[in-house]
Amino acid sequence: ASAPAWRAVDAFFTHALVGEDEALVAARESGARTTMPNAEVAANQGALLGLLIGIAGARRMLEFGTLAGYSTIWCARAVGAQGHVTTLELAPQNAHVALENLERAGVADRVEVRIGPAAESAQRLIEEGAEPYDLVFIDADKPGNPAYLAAALCLTGPGAVIVIDNVVRDGAVVDAASEDPRVQGVRQVVQDIAEHPELEATALQTVGVKGWDGLLIARRR
Ligand code: DHB
Ligand code: MG
């Protein structure tokens, strides 16, 4: 099947099942004002994150890579008014766009955006003795994936769910000899998860509006 057909199927399911309100549409469109236009998750992927939070009964969620806060809004709504989201963003420009979007979506009171390199922000959370998170979404720079997983393991307990975005990238993930540090960041984190005795995981390829990519979903026993 072709890319147009994949997009049409995404549009069909998204129109039928996945309501994006004005705040989510505005957050998506504001991606143009970030350092990485069009890198936010698709609507059906945002909805998947929300469903996973609901299925897991997650109340505390940690996100690596805020960008414009599009996925953050899905997650903040899913954790509910008593829940909390901590989201880590390198670029102040993106964080400021995200804060506007979180305000518009009515969830700013349950989200903390920490600006700076995500590995440093996560280390600070560890040092502060942050309460364990129930679900972690890793969607920042891809070379950082192994460090973000390690931090996530310090910030979660049994039953926690860890989701990683962009683990396929047009199939490049299978190229062991790749000199792309993003590909190696994905390959290394897959190996780390495979070798971790407390993690069970799978990964799914996705097609559609974001092209050919995929999500890894892990659970801590
Ligand atoms: C890139 C990163 C993302 O998180 C994404 O969803 C799409 C692209 C990137 O680094 O190119
Ligand atoms: Mg991504």
mmCIF file of C-alpha atoms and ligand atoms in Angstrom:
data_model
loop_
_atom_site.group_PDB
_atom_site.id
_atom_site.type_symbol
_atom_site.label_atom_id
_atom_site.label_comp_id
_atom_site.label_asym_id
_atom_site.label_seq_id
_atom_site.Cartn_x
_atom_site.Cartn_y
_atom_site.Cartn_z
ATOM 1 C CA ALA A 1 0.000 0.000 0.000
ATOM 2 C CA SER A 2 1.099 3.540 -0.666
ATOM 3 C CA ALA A 3 1.641 6.474 1.668
ATOM 4 C CA PRO A 4 -1.576 8.204 0.485
ATOM 5 C CA ALA A 5 -3.559 5.074 1.398
ATOM 6 C CA TRP A 6 -1.935 4.934 4.837
ATOM 7 C CA ARG A 7 -2.788 8.587 5.413
ATOM 8 C CA ALA A 8 -6.385 8.011 4.340
ATOM 9 C CA VAL A 9 -6.711 5.185 6.871
ATOM 10 C CA ASP A 10 -5.227 7.374 9.630
ATOM 11 C CA ALA A 11 -7.738 10.088 8.663
ATOM 12 C CA PHE A 12 -10.633 7.595 8.740
ATOM 13 C CA PHE A 13 -9.864 6.294 12.229
ATOM 14 C CA THR A 14 -8.864 9.663 13.594
ATOM 15 C CA HIS A 15 -12.067 11.267 12.313
ATOM 16 C CA ALA A 16 -14.206 8.403 13.633
ATOM 17 C CA LEU A 17 -12.540 7.749 16.981
ATOM 18 C CA VAL A 18 -10.074 10.435 17.994
ATOM 19 C CA GLY A 19 -11.530 13.819 18.722
ATOM 20 C CA GLU A 20 -9.008 16.645 18.618
ATOM 21 C CA ASP A 21 -10.470 19.725 20.266
ATOM 22 C CA GLU A 22 -9.403 23.293 19.479
ATOM 23 C CA ALA A 23 -6.598 23.180 22.034
ATOM 24 C CA LEU A 24 -5.054 20.079 20.459
ATOM 25 C CA VAL A 25 -5.411 21.509 16.949
ATOM 26 C CA ALA A 26 -3.769 24.724 18.118
ATOM 27 C CA ALA A 27 -0.964 22.763 19.802
ATOM 28 C CA ARG A 28 -0.349 20.787 16.617
ATOM 29 C CA GLU A 29 -0.288 23.941 14.491
ATOM 30 C CA SER A 30 2.050 25.668 16.947
ATOM 31 C CA GLY A 31 4.633 23.006 16.133
ATOM 32 C CA ALA A 32 5.630 25.345 13.314
ATOM 33 C CA ARG A 33 7.009 27.728 15.962
ATOM 34 C CA THR A 34 9.240 25.058 17.544
ATOM 35 C CA THR A 35 12.726 23.920 16.619
ATOM 36 C CA MET A 36 11.265 20.724 15.084
ATOM 37 C CA PRO A 37 8.082 21.332 13.067
ATOM 38 C CA ASN A 38 5.973 18.206 12.507
ATOM 39 C CA ALA A 39 7.810 16.020 15.037
ATOM 40 C CA GLU A 40 4.865 15.736 17.440
ATOM 41 C CA VAL A 41 2.993 12.429 17.587
ATOM 42 C CA ALA A 42 -0.039 11.849 15.352
ATOM 43 C CA ALA A 43 -3.522 12.273 16.819
ATOM 44 C CA ASN A 44 -4.097 8.520 16.948
ATOM 45 C CA GLN A 45 -0.763 8.085 18.734
ATOM 46 C CA GLY A 46 -1.642 10.773 21.273
ATOM 47 C CA ALA A 47 -4.887 8.923 21.876
ATOM 48 C CA LEU A 48 -2.930 5.679 22.329
ATOM 49 C CA LEU A 49 -0.818 7.325 25.041
ATOM 50 C CA GLY A 50 -3.991 8.499 26.749
ATOM 51 C CA LEU A 51 -5.494 5.009 26.553
ATOM 52 C CA LEU A 52 -2.340 3.402 27.953
ATOM 53 C CA ILE A 53 -2.460 5.838 30.865
ATOM 54 C CA GLY A 54 -6.083 4.911 31.462
ATOM 55 C CA ILE A 55 -5.454 1.159 31.121
ATOM 56 C CA ALA A 56 -2.489 1.347 33.492
ATOM 57 C CA GLY A 57 -4.367 3.608 35.897
ATOM 58 C CA ALA A 58 -1.358 5.922 35.709
ATOM 59 C CA ARG A 59 -1.519 9.069 37.820
ATOM 60 C CA ARG A 60 2.075 10.306 37.454
ATOM 61 C CA MET A 61 3.569 10.599 33.999
ATOM 62 C CA LEU A 62 7.089 11.608 32.915
ATOM 63 C CA GLU A 63 7.867 12.774 29.385
ATOM 64 C CA PHE A 64 11.282 13.187 27.751
ATOM 65 C CA GLY A 65 10.870 15.775 24.980
ATOM 66 C CA THR A 66 8.004 18.263 25.286
ATOM 67 C CA LEU A 67 8.297 20.128 21.991
ATOM 68 C CA ALA A 68 4.982 22.053 21.671
ATOM 69 C CA GLY A 69 3.280 19.966 24.344
ATOM 70 C CA TYR A 70 0.939 18.109 21.978
ATOM 71 C CA SER A 71 1.497 14.653 23.518
ATOM 72 C CA THR A 72 1.755 16.363 26.909
ATOM 73 C CA ILE A 73 -1.855 17.551 26.587
ATOM 74 C CA TRP A 74 -3.089 14.044 25.744
ATOM 75 C CA CYS A 75 -1.244 12.665 28.757
ATOM 76 C CA ALA A 76 -2.221 15.443 31.149
ATOM 77 C CA ARG A 77 -5.886 14.954 30.292
ATOM 78 C CA ALA A 78 -5.555 11.193 30.730
ATOM 79 C CA VAL A 79 -3.981 11.353 34.203
ATOM 80 C CA GLY A 80 -6.937 13.426 35.358
ATOM 81 C CA ALA A 81 -7.266 16.444 37.612
ATOM 82 C CA GLN A 82 -5.535 14.643 40.496
ATOM 83 C CA GLY A 83 -2.687 13.471 38.276
ATOM 84 C CA HIS A 84 0.654 15.019 37.437
ATOM 85 C CA VAL A 85 2.876 15.239 34.371
ATOM 86 C CA THR A 86 6.540 16.206 34.443
ATOM 87 C CA THR A 87 7.876 16.981 30.971
ATOM 88 C CA LEU A 88 11.498 17.692 30.066
ATOM 89 C CA GLU A 89 12.429 20.040 27.211
ATOM 90 C CA LEU A 90 15.852 21.177 26.020
ATOM 91 C CA ALA A 91 14.878 24.349 24.155
ATOM 92 C CA PRO A 92 13.349 27.322 26.019
ATOM 93 C CA GLN A 93 11.659 28.362 22.749
ATOM 94 C CA ASN A 94 9.745 25.071 22.646
ATOM 95 C CA ALA A 95 8.943 25.142 26.352
ATOM 96 C CA HIS A 96 7.361 28.580 26.008
ATOM 97 C CA VAL A 97 5.206 27.424 23.102
ATOM 98 C CA ALA A 98 4.242 24.368 25.160
ATOM 99 C CA LEU A 99 3.245 26.442 28.190
ATOM 100 C CA GLU A 100 0.840 28.478 26.036
ATOM 101 C CA ASN A 101 -0.662 25.265 24.694
ATOM 102 C CA LEU A 102 -1.005 23.702 28.153
ATOM 103 C CA GLU A 103 -2.762 26.843 29.406
ATOM 104 C CA ARG A 104 -5.159 26.809 26.444
ATOM 105 C CA ALA A 105 -5.887 23.114 27.047
ATOM 106 C CA GLY A 106 -6.679 23.773 30.699
ATOM 107 C CA VAL A 107 -4.017 21.424 32.082
ATOM 108 C CA ALA A 108 -1.172 23.799 33.004
ATOM 109 C CA ASP A 109 -1.914 23.303 36.711
ATOM 110 C CA ARG A 110 -1.060 19.591 36.525
ATOM 111 C CA VAL A 111 2.025 19.847 34.297
ATOM 112 C CA GLU A 112 5.558 20.893 35.183
ATOM 113 C CA VAL A 113 7.839 21.757 32.258
ATOM 114 C CA ARG A 114 11.538 21.537 33.146
ATOM 115 C CA ILE A 115 13.870 23.282 30.719
ATOM 116 C CA GLY A 116 17.361 21.970 29.975
ATOM 117 C CA PRO A 117 19.077 18.808 28.760
ATOM 118 C CA ALA A 118 16.643 15.999 29.637
ATOM 119 C CA ALA A 119 19.352 13.801 31.156
ATOM 120 C CA GLU A 120 20.287 16.608 33.568
ATOM 121 C CA SER A 121 16.675 17.380 34.433
ATOM 122 C CA ALA A 122 16.024 13.691 35.075
ATOM 123 C CA GLN A 123 19.125 13.440 37.266
ATOM 124 C CA ARG A 124 17.774 16.355 39.301
ATOM 125 C CA LEU A 125 14.443 14.555 39.731
ATOM 126 C CA ILE A 126 16.336 11.499 40.995
ATOM 127 C CA GLU A 127 18.336 13.614 43.450
ATOM 128 C CA GLU A 128 15.156 15.307 44.649
ATOM 129 C CA GLY A 129 13.690 11.891 45.428
ATOM 130 C CA ALA A 130 10.754 12.351 43.063
ATOM 131 C CA GLU A 131 7.802 10.053 43.706
ATOM 132 C CA PRO A 132 7.835 7.126 41.249
ATOM 133 C CA TYR A 133 6.205 7.697 37.872
ATOM 134 C CA ASP A 134 3.610 5.263 36.510
ATOM 135 C CA LEU A 135 4.207 5.882 32.814
ATOM 136 C CA VAL A 136 7.222 7.311 30.988
ATOM 137 C CA PHE A 137 7.194 8.503 27.360
ATOM 138 C CA ILE A 138 10.649 8.827 25.800
ATOM 139 C CA ASP A 139 10.447 11.108 22.748
ATOM 140 C CA ALA A 140 13.450 13.453 22.884
ATOM 141 C CA ASP A 141 16.749 13.287 20.964
ATOM 142 C CA LYS A 142 17.296 9.707 19.861
ATOM 143 C CA PRO A 143 21.013 9.370 20.775
ATOM 144 C CA GLY A 144 19.865 10.047 24.350
ATOM 145 C CA ASN A 145 17.507 7.055 24.477
ATOM 146 C CA PRO A 146 19.792 4.770 26.539
ATOM 147 C CA ALA A 147 20.410 7.488 29.141
ATOM 148 C CA TYR A 148 16.701 8.288 29.279
ATOM 149 C CA LEU A 149 15.832 4.638 29.851
ATOM 150 C CA ALA A 150 18.390 4.426 32.657
ATOM 151 C CA ALA A 151 16.913 7.516 34.284
ATOM 152 C CA ALA A 152 13.387 6.177 33.797
ATOM 153 C CA LEU A 153 14.378 3.019 35.641
ATOM 154 C CA CYS A 154 15.523 5.154 38.592
ATOM 155 C CA LEU A 155 12.212 7.024 38.566
ATOM 156 C CA THR A 156 9.750 4.117 38.322
ATOM 157 C CA GLY A 157 8.732 1.038 40.258
ATOM 158 C CA PRO A 158 7.052 -2.295 39.508
ATOM 159 C CA GLY A 159 4.189 -2.090 37.012
ATOM 160 C CA ALA A 160 5.462 1.068 35.346
ATOM 161 C CA VAL A 161 4.984 1.455 31.607
ATOM 162 C CA ILE A 162 7.708 2.892 29.368
ATOM 163 C CA VAL A 163 6.872 3.974 25.812
ATOM 164 C CA ILE A 164 9.539 4.991 23.285
ATOM 165 C CA ASP A 165 8.720 6.881 20.076
ATOM 166 C CA ASN A 166 10.439 6.678 16.698
ATOM 167 C CA VAL A 167 12.017 3.241 17.013
ATOM 168 C CA VAL A 168 11.715 2.390 13.290
ATOM 169 C CA ARG A 169 12.542 5.542 11.329
ATOM 170 C CA ASP A 170 11.890 4.242 7.804
ATOM 171 C CA GLY A 171 13.340 0.853 8.696
ATOM 172 C CA ALA A 172 16.809 2.204 9.513
ATOM 173 C CA VAL A 173 16.671 0.454 12.906
ATOM 174 C CA VAL A 174 17.715 -2.885 11.365
ATOM 175 C CA ASP A 175 21.035 -1.493 10.065
ATOM 176 C CA ALA A 176 23.622 -2.539 12.660
ATOM 177 C CA ALA A 177 26.347 -0.694 10.734
ATOM 178 C CA SER A 178 24.434 2.593 10.614
ATOM 179 C CA GLU A 179 26.585 5.634 11.359
ATOM 180 C CA ASP A 180 23.480 7.643 12.278
ATOM 181 C CA PRO A 181 23.687 8.274 16.042
ATOM 182 C CA ARG A 182 19.874 8.353 16.176
ATOM 183 C CA VAL A 183 19.711 4.817 14.798
ATOM 184 C CA GLN A 184 22.388 3.661 17.235
ATOM 185 C CA GLY A 185 20.488 5.338 20.091
ATOM 186 C CA VAL A 186 17.436 3.277 19.215
ATOM 187 C CA ARG A 187 19.409 0.036 18.720
ATOM 188 C CA GLN A 188 21.195 0.469 22.058
ATOM 189 C CA VAL A 189 18.005 1.127 24.022
ATOM 190 C CA VAL A 190 16.369 -1.919 22.424
ATOM 191 C CA GLN A 191 19.336 -4.023 23.535
ATOM 192 C CA ASP A 192 19.240 -2.507 27.043
ATOM 193 C CA ILE A 193 15.553 -3.371 27.344
ATOM 194 C CA ALA A 194 16.121 -6.871 25.984
ATOM 195 C CA GLU A 195 18.829 -7.492 28.587
ATOM 196 C CA HIS A 196 16.950 -5.986 31.538
ATOM 197 C CA PRO A 197 15.490 -8.751 33.712
ATOM 198 C CA GLU A 198 12.554 -6.635 34.923
ATOM 199 C CA LEU A 199 11.373 -5.384 31.540
ATOM 200 C CA GLU A 200 8.969 -7.078 29.162
ATOM 201 C CA ALA A 201 8.464 -5.287 25.883
ATOM 202 C CA THR A 202 7.327 -5.296 22.308
ATOM 203 C CA ALA A 203 7.526 -2.865 19.426
ATOM 204 C CA LEU A 204 5.048 -2.078 16.662
ATOM 205 C CA GLN A 205 5.642 -0.499 13.291
ATOM 206 C CA THR A 206 3.317 2.343 12.367
ATOM 207 C CA VAL A 207 2.476 3.989 9.053
ATOM 208 C CA GLY A 208 0.286 6.952 8.238
ATOM 209 C CA VAL A 209 0.641 10.681 8.703
ATOM 210 C CA LYS A 210 4.042 10.312 10.403
ATOM 211 C CA GLY A 211 5.447 8.053 7.690
ATOM 212 C CA TRP A 212 6.925 4.632 8.479
ATOM 213 C CA ASP A 213 7.953 4.563 12.134
ATOM 214 C CA GLY A 214 7.102 2.741 15.330
ATOM 215 C CA LEU A 215 6.553 2.628 19.063
ATOM 216 C CA LEU A 216 8.164 0.425 21.676
ATOM 217 C CA ILE A 217 6.100 -0.396 24.754
ATOM 218 C CA ALA A 218 7.738 -1.871 27.846
ATOM 219 C CA ARG A 219 6.417 -2.828 31.264
ATOM 220 C CA ARG A 220 8.410 -3.191 34.429
ATOM 221 C CA ARG A 221 7.592 -6.375 36.319
HETATM 222 C C1 DHB B 1 12.229 13.140 14.974
HETATM 223 C C2 DHB B 1 11.972 13.018 16.323
HETATM 224 C C3 DHB B 1 10.727 12.684 16.759
HETATM 225 O O1 DHB B 1 10.455 12.530 18.075
HETATM 226 C C4 DHB B 1 9.709 12.452 15.855
HETATM 227 O O2 DHB B 1 8.515 12.045 16.330
HETATM 228 C C5 DHB B 1 9.949 12.581 14.509
HETATM 229 C C6 DHB B 1 11.213 12.940 14.071
HETATM 230 C C7 DHB B 1 13.597 13.459 14.500
HETATM 231 O O3 DHB B 1 14.511 13.499 15.326
HETATM 232 O O4 DHB B 1 13.767 13.665 13.303
HETATM 233 MG MG MG B 2 8.743 11.394 18.345
#
